[in-house]
mmCIF file of C-alpha atoms in Angstrom:
data_model
loop_
_atom_site.group_PDB
_atom_site.id
_atom_site.type_symbol
_atom_site.label_atom_id
_atom_site.label_comp_id
_atom_site.label_asym_id
_atom_site.label_seq_id
_atom_site.Cartn_x
_atom_site.Cartn_y
_atom_site.Cartn_z
ATOM 1 C CA MET A 24 74.962 168.926 98.220
ATOM 2 C CA SER A 25 76.480 167.482 101.349
ATOM 3 C CA ALA A 26 80.227 168.045 101.521
ATOM 4 C CA SER A 27 80.891 164.347 102.200
ATOM 5 C CA TYR A 28 79.098 162.809 99.195
ATOM 6 C CA ARG A 29 79.454 162.829 95.444
ATOM 7 C CA PHE A 30 77.095 161.346 92.877
ATOM 8 C CA ILE A 31 77.758 159.416 89.689
ATOM 9 C CA VAL A 32 74.989 158.490 87.217
ATOM 10 C CA THR A 33 75.083 155.556 84.796
ATOM 11 C CA ALA A 34 72.564 154.134 82.330
ATOM 12 C CA GLU A 35 73.850 150.805 81.101
ATOM 13 C CA HIS A 36 70.965 150.103 78.710
ATOM 14 C CA ALA A 37 70.450 153.628 77.364
ATOM 15 C CA SER A 38 70.731 152.887 73.637
ATOM 16 C CA PRO A 39 69.146 150.555 71.042
ATOM 17 C CA GLU A 40 72.001 151.240 68.603
ATOM 18 C CA ILE A 41 73.530 148.364 66.642
ATOM 19 C CA PRO A 42 77.002 149.169 65.249
ATOM 20 C CA ALA A 43 77.191 148.904 61.463
ATOM 21 C CA LYS A 44 79.685 146.034 61.581
ATOM 22 C CA HIS A 45 77.284 143.969 63.715
ATOM 23 C CA GLN A 46 74.106 144.627 61.730
ATOM 24 C CA SER A 47 74.333 141.300 59.913
ATOM 25 C CA VAL A 48 74.557 139.410 63.208
ATOM 26 C CA LEU A 49 71.931 141.281 65.195
ATOM 27 C CA GLN A 50 69.448 143.193 63.040
ATOM 28 C CA GLU A 51 67.044 140.348 62.285
ATOM 29 C CA TYR A 52 67.183 139.030 65.850
ATOM 30 C CA ALA A 53 66.645 142.507 67.342
ATOM 31 C CA SER A 54 63.624 143.092 65.098
ATOM 32 C CA ALA A 55 61.953 140.010 66.590
ATOM 33 C CA CYS A 56 62.688 141.012 70.200
ATOM 34 C CA GLU A 57 60.450 142.959 72.541
ATOM 35 C CA LEU A 58 61.641 146.520 73.115
ATOM 36 C CA HIS A 59 62.770 145.918 76.706
ATOM 37 C CA GLN A 60 65.108 143.183 75.465
ATOM 38 C CA VAL A 61 66.861 145.655 73.181
ATOM 39 C CA TYR A 62 67.350 148.569 75.602
ATOM 40 C CA ASP A 63 65.721 150.440 78.492
ATOM 41 C CA PRO A 64 63.459 153.098 76.924
ATOM 42 C CA GLY A 65 63.500 156.472 78.658
ATOM 43 C CA THR A 66 66.635 155.917 80.700
ATOM 44 C CA LYS A 67 68.911 158.103 78.581
ATOM 45 C CA ALA A 68 66.673 161.135 79.083
ATOM 46 C CA ILE A 69 66.286 160.537 82.829
ATOM 47 C CA ALA A 70 70.010 159.935 83.336
ATOM 48 C CA GLU A 71 71.033 163.038 81.396
ATOM 49 C CA GLU A 72 68.606 165.283 83.252
ATOM 50 C CA LEU A 73 69.528 163.824 86.642
ATOM 51 C CA ALA A 74 73.276 164.195 86.074
ATOM 52 C CA ARG A 75 72.726 167.799 84.999
ATOM 53 C CA ARG A 76 70.788 168.601 88.157
ATOM 54 C CA LEU A 77 73.319 166.869 90.385
ATOM 55 C CA ASP A 78 76.260 168.313 88.428
ATOM 56 C CA CYS A 79 77.947 164.928 88.423
ATOM 57 C CA PRO A 80 79.659 162.478 86.035
ATOM 58 C CA LEU A 81 77.422 160.610 83.588
ATOM 59 C CA GLN A 82 78.184 157.348 81.817
ATOM 60 C CA LEU A 83 75.778 156.096 79.118
ATOM 61 C CA GLY A 84 75.785 152.782 77.293
ATOM 62 C CA ASN A 85 76.114 153.507 73.578
ATOM 63 C CA TYR A 86 74.876 150.210 72.114
ATOM 64 C CA THR A 87 72.054 147.731 72.489
ATOM 65 C CA ARG A 88 72.273 145.281 75.365
ATOM 66 C CA LEU A 89 71.847 142.530 72.746
ATOM 67 C CA LEU A 90 75.427 143.169 71.639
ATOM 68 C CA ILE A 91 76.897 143.069 75.143
ATOM 69 C CA ASP A 92 75.110 143.736 78.421
ATOM 70 C CA LEU A 93 76.976 146.337 80.467
ATOM 71 C CA ASN A 94 74.935 145.392 83.531
ATOM 72 C CA ARG A 95 76.090 141.759 83.603
ATOM 73 C CA SER A 96 79.406 140.406 84.811
ATOM 74 C CA ILE A 97 81.876 138.773 82.451
ATOM 75 C CA GLY A 98 80.958 135.106 82.370
ATOM 76 C CA ASN A 99 77.266 135.663 83.091
ATOM 77 C CA SER A 100 75.306 133.537 80.617
ATOM 78 C CA SER A 101 73.084 136.505 79.702
ATOM 79 C CA GLN A 102 75.901 138.947 78.958
ATOM 80 C CA PHE A 103 75.533 138.158 75.245
ATOM 81 C CA SER A 104 72.343 137.564 73.265
ATOM 82 C CA PRO A 105 72.125 134.181 71.457
ATOM 83 C CA PRO A 106 73.442 135.365 68.061
ATOM 84 C CA VAL A 107 76.400 137.131 69.691
ATOM 85 C CA PHE A 108 77.063 134.221 72.036
ATOM 86 C CA GLY A 109 77.476 132.105 68.910
ATOM 87 C CA LEU A 110 80.391 134.215 67.677
ATOM 88 C CA CYS A 111 83.940 132.966 68.139
ATOM 89 C CA GLU A 112 85.691 133.641 71.448
ATOM 90 C CA THR A 113 88.001 136.176 69.811
ATOM 91 C CA GLU A 114 85.050 138.303 68.663
ATOM 92 C CA LYS A 115 83.410 138.171 72.091
ATOM 93 C CA ALA A 116 86.675 139.089 73.796
ATOM 94 C CA LYS A 117 86.914 142.058 71.435
ATOM 95 C CA LEU A 118 83.444 143.260 72.491
ATOM 96 C CA ILE A 119 84.464 143.008 76.131
ATOM 97 C CA ALA A 120 87.699 144.919 75.505
ATOM 98 C CA GLU A 121 86.200 147.616 73.264
ATOM 99 C CA ILE A 122 82.782 148.225 74.862
ATOM 100 C CA PHE A 123 82.349 146.615 78.287
ATOM 101 C CA GLU A 124 85.709 147.376 79.879
ATOM 102 C CA PRO A 125 85.894 151.068 78.816
ATOM 103 C CA PHE A 126 82.379 151.674 80.188
ATOM 104 C CA ARG A 127 83.199 150.067 83.531
ATOM 105 C CA ALA A 128 86.609 151.787 83.639
ATOM 106 C CA ALA A 129 85.077 155.239 83.123
ATOM 107 C CA ALA A 130 82.739 154.700 86.070
ATOM 108 C CA LEU A 131 85.647 153.457 88.180
ATOM 109 C CA GLN A 132 87.668 156.532 87.301
ATOM 110 C CA SER A 133 84.879 158.828 88.527
ATOM 111 C CA ILE A 134 84.561 156.844 91.752
ATOM 112 C CA GLU A 135 88.306 156.759 92.385
ATOM 113 C CA SER A 136 88.531 160.508 91.788
ATOM 114 C CA ALA A 137 85.799 161.157 94.355
ATOM 115 C CA HIS A 138 87.409 158.797 96.868
ATOM 116 C CA HIS A 139 90.759 160.505 96.335
ATOM 117 C CA ASP A 140 89.120 163.783 97.338
ATOM 118 C CA GLY A 141 87.664 162.182 100.472
ATOM 119 C CA TYR A 142 84.061 161.684 99.354
ATOM 120 C CA THR A 143 81.666 158.777 99.715
ATOM 121 C CA VAL A 144 80.184 157.925 96.303
ATOM 122 C CA VAL A 145 76.466 157.507 95.658
ATOM 123 C CA HIS A 146 76.182 155.641 92.361
ATOM 124 C CA LEU A 147 72.805 155.924 90.619
ATOM 125 C CA SER A 148 72.194 153.309 87.936
ATOM 126 C CA ILE A 149 69.105 154.142 85.846
ATOM 127 C CA HIS A 150 66.951 151.378 84.336
ATOM 128 C CA SER A 151 63.411 150.777 83.099
ATOM 129 C CA PHE A 152 61.319 147.613 83.004
ATOM 130 C CA THR A 153 58.356 146.230 81.120
ATOM 131 C CA LYS A 154 55.159 146.273 83.171
ATOM 132 C CA THR A 155 54.075 142.828 81.965
ATOM 133 C CA PHE A 156 56.716 140.103 82.056
ATOM 134 C CA LYS A 157 56.124 136.448 81.164
ATOM 135 C CA GLY A 158 52.379 137.065 81.317
ATOM 136 C CA GLN A 159 52.482 138.528 84.825
ATOM 137 C CA ARG A 160 51.530 142.125 85.554
ATOM 138 C CA ARG A 161 53.999 143.917 87.821
ATOM 139 C CA GLU A 162 52.331 146.280 90.266
ATOM 140 C CA VAL A 163 55.391 148.420 90.976
ATOM 141 C CA ASP A 164 55.864 151.756 89.154
ATOM 142 C CA LEU A 165 59.275 152.699 90.518
ATOM 143 C CA GLY A 166 61.705 150.314 92.146
ATOM 144 C CA ILE A 167 64.592 151.396 94.368
ATOM 145 C CA LEU A 168 67.190 148.649 94.429
ATOM 146 C CA TYR A 169 69.956 148.311 96.998
ATOM 147 C CA ASP A 170 71.821 145.674 99.017
ATOM 148 C CA ASP A 171 70.097 145.370 102.384
ATOM 149 C CA ASP A 172 73.147 143.573 103.811
ATOM 150 C CA ARG A 173 75.114 146.841 103.610
ATOM 151 C CA PRO A 174 73.944 149.057 106.507
ATOM 152 C CA ALA A 175 74.765 152.466 105.020
ATOM 153 C CA GLU A 176 73.247 151.558 101.666
ATOM 154 C CA LYS A 177 70.118 150.105 103.257
ATOM 155 C CA ALA A 178 69.602 153.214 105.399
ATOM 156 C CA PHE A 179 70.089 155.473 102.385
ATOM 157 C CA GLY A 180 67.723 153.417 100.218
ATOM 158 C CA LYS A 181 64.985 153.366 102.851
ATOM 159 C CA LYS A 182 65.258 157.117 103.436
ATOM 160 C CA LEU A 183 65.143 157.743 99.704
ATOM 161 C CA ALA A 184 62.074 155.525 99.259
ATOM 162 C CA THR A 185 60.249 157.265 102.115
ATOM 163 C CA PHE A 186 60.829 160.702 100.607
ATOM 164 C CA LEU A 187 59.797 159.617 97.113
ATOM 165 C CA ARG A 188 56.572 158.036 98.374
ATOM 166 C CA MET A 189 55.659 161.381 99.943
ATOM 167 C CA VAL A 190 56.255 163.437 96.805
ATOM 168 C CA LEU A 191 55.005 160.844 94.281
ATOM 169 C CA PRO A 192 51.932 159.377 96.014
ATOM 170 C CA GLU A 193 50.409 158.429 92.652
ATOM 171 C CA LEU A 194 53.198 155.892 92.042
ATOM 172 C CA ASN A 195 53.603 152.473 93.629
ATOM 173 C CA ILE A 196 57.192 152.769 94.870
ATOM 174 C CA ARG A 197 58.817 149.634 96.266
ATOM 175 C CA SER A 198 62.229 148.630 97.540
ATOM 176 C CA ASN A 199 64.068 145.820 95.740
ATOM 177 C CA GLU A 200 61.311 145.260 93.182
ATOM 178 C CA PRO A 201 60.876 144.192 90.436
ATOM 179 C CA TYR A 202 64.420 142.864 90.965
ATOM 180 C CA LEU A 203 66.677 142.334 93.959
ATOM 181 C CA GLY A 204 69.397 144.899 94.510
ATOM 182 C CA LYS A 205 71.856 142.058 95.099
ATOM 183 C CA ASP A 206 71.324 140.516 91.648
ATOM 184 C CA ASP A 207 74.300 140.525 89.288
ATOM 185 C CA GLY A 208 74.903 143.991 87.901
ATOM 186 C CA HIS A 209 77.181 147.028 87.773
ATOM 187 C CA THR A 210 76.429 148.138 91.337
ATOM 188 C CA THR A 211 76.918 144.597 92.655
ATOM 189 C CA ALA A 212 80.363 144.405 91.052
ATOM 190 C CA LEU A 213 81.336 147.717 92.625
ATOM 191 C CA ARG A 214 80.148 146.625 96.062
ATOM 192 C CA ARG A 215 82.645 143.797 95.919
ATOM 193 C CA ARG A 216 85.357 146.360 95.275
ATOM 194 C CA TYR A 217 84.407 149.063 97.769
ATOM 195 C CA PRO A 218 83.424 148.919 101.448
ATOM 196 C CA ASN A 219 80.063 149.918 102.874
ATOM 197 C CA ASN A 220 81.320 153.256 104.177
ATOM 198 C CA ASN A 221 82.500 154.794 100.896
ATOM 199 C CA TYR A 222 80.252 153.369 98.153
ATOM 200 C CA ILE A 223 76.452 153.358 97.956
ATOM 201 C CA GLY A 224 74.949 151.728 94.876
ATOM 202 C CA ILE A 225 71.316 152.517 94.059
ATOM 203 C CA GLU A 226 69.426 151.299 91.001
ATOM 204 C CA PHE A 227 66.263 153.102 89.919
ATOM 205 C CA GLU A 228 63.861 150.889 87.960
ATOM 206 C CA PHE A 229 61.133 152.894 86.180
ATOM 207 C CA SER A 230 58.064 151.241 84.689
ATOM 208 C CA GLN A 231 58.002 151.650 80.924
ATOM 209 C CA ASP A 232 54.295 152.485 81.240
ATOM 210 C CA LEU A 233 55.447 155.906 82.477
ATOM 211 C CA ASP A 234 56.226 158.510 79.819
ATOM 212 C CA LEU A 235 59.876 158.803 80.765
ATOM 213 C CA ASP A 236 61.021 160.823 77.749
ATOM 214 C CA LEU A 237 58.220 163.381 78.079
ATOM 215 C CA ASP A 238 58.486 163.635 81.872
ATOM 216 C CA ALA A 239 62.266 163.254 82.224
ATOM 217 C CA GLU A 240 62.769 166.780 83.547
ATOM 218 C CA SER A 241 60.115 166.498 86.244
ATOM 219 C CA TYR A 242 61.244 163.030 87.367
ATOM 220 C CA ALA A 243 64.887 164.135 87.440
ATOM 221 C CA THR A 244 63.999 167.210 89.487
ATOM 222 C CA ILE A 245 62.128 165.096 92.040
ATOM 223 C CA LEU A 246 64.893 162.481 92.195
ATOM 224 C CA ALA A 247 67.555 165.147 92.692
ATOM 225 C CA LYS A 248 65.622 166.685 95.587
ATOM 226 C CA ALA A 249 65.065 163.267 97.151
ATOM 227 C CA LEU A 250 68.726 162.339 96.826
ATOM 228 C CA LYS A 251 69.908 165.583 98.366
ATOM 229 C CA ALA A 252 67.456 165.070 101.233
ATOM 230 C CA ALA A 253 68.679 161.502 101.766
ATOM 231 C CA ILE A 254 72.325 162.519 102.229
ATOM 232 C CA ARG A 255 71.599 165.153 104.849
#
């Protein structure tokens, strides 16, 4: 790996787990939800394999996004699902303090450690999306999300996309689809904190039509090669 960069991998929606003490609030609601509303299938396997290949810090969300969404800012109306939003403010503040803030703090600690050692951080946030959303079929198979108003991040994202299109010609790989890289999220929050020259935030959005659990090793191997090529 380039001497001037370090990676960090996160998967905010890695788990469908509902803590025992919140089963009564969430279980019935979660059972009626589509899978992608509960968590991002396949992202835990991809994130673990990628972090292993990059030999870098890994931060996984441990609970369903229906409890609290680690990829939404405090105050975002979609941070809590409807049944959780209906809880008292004290209970919601407790979820923020016990789940959201420790997750974000752990990522910050990894970034600060790398910056202290003189490295630019490349943060890789791993997500998956449902191919059909609100009746519309999404054509993208793999999205690479970044902020195109940040020159270093845009250049990195474009280089990464070019390499991945060469090695994965069977996939429809697009930049800033099916979401915009500037939408509210973990990487967006970190961009506000860190300048363009020492933080690059990339979100990978995998179609859930892909067999991410079965093919996690091969996808992680390809991503690791692409990332190492992009930082040269």
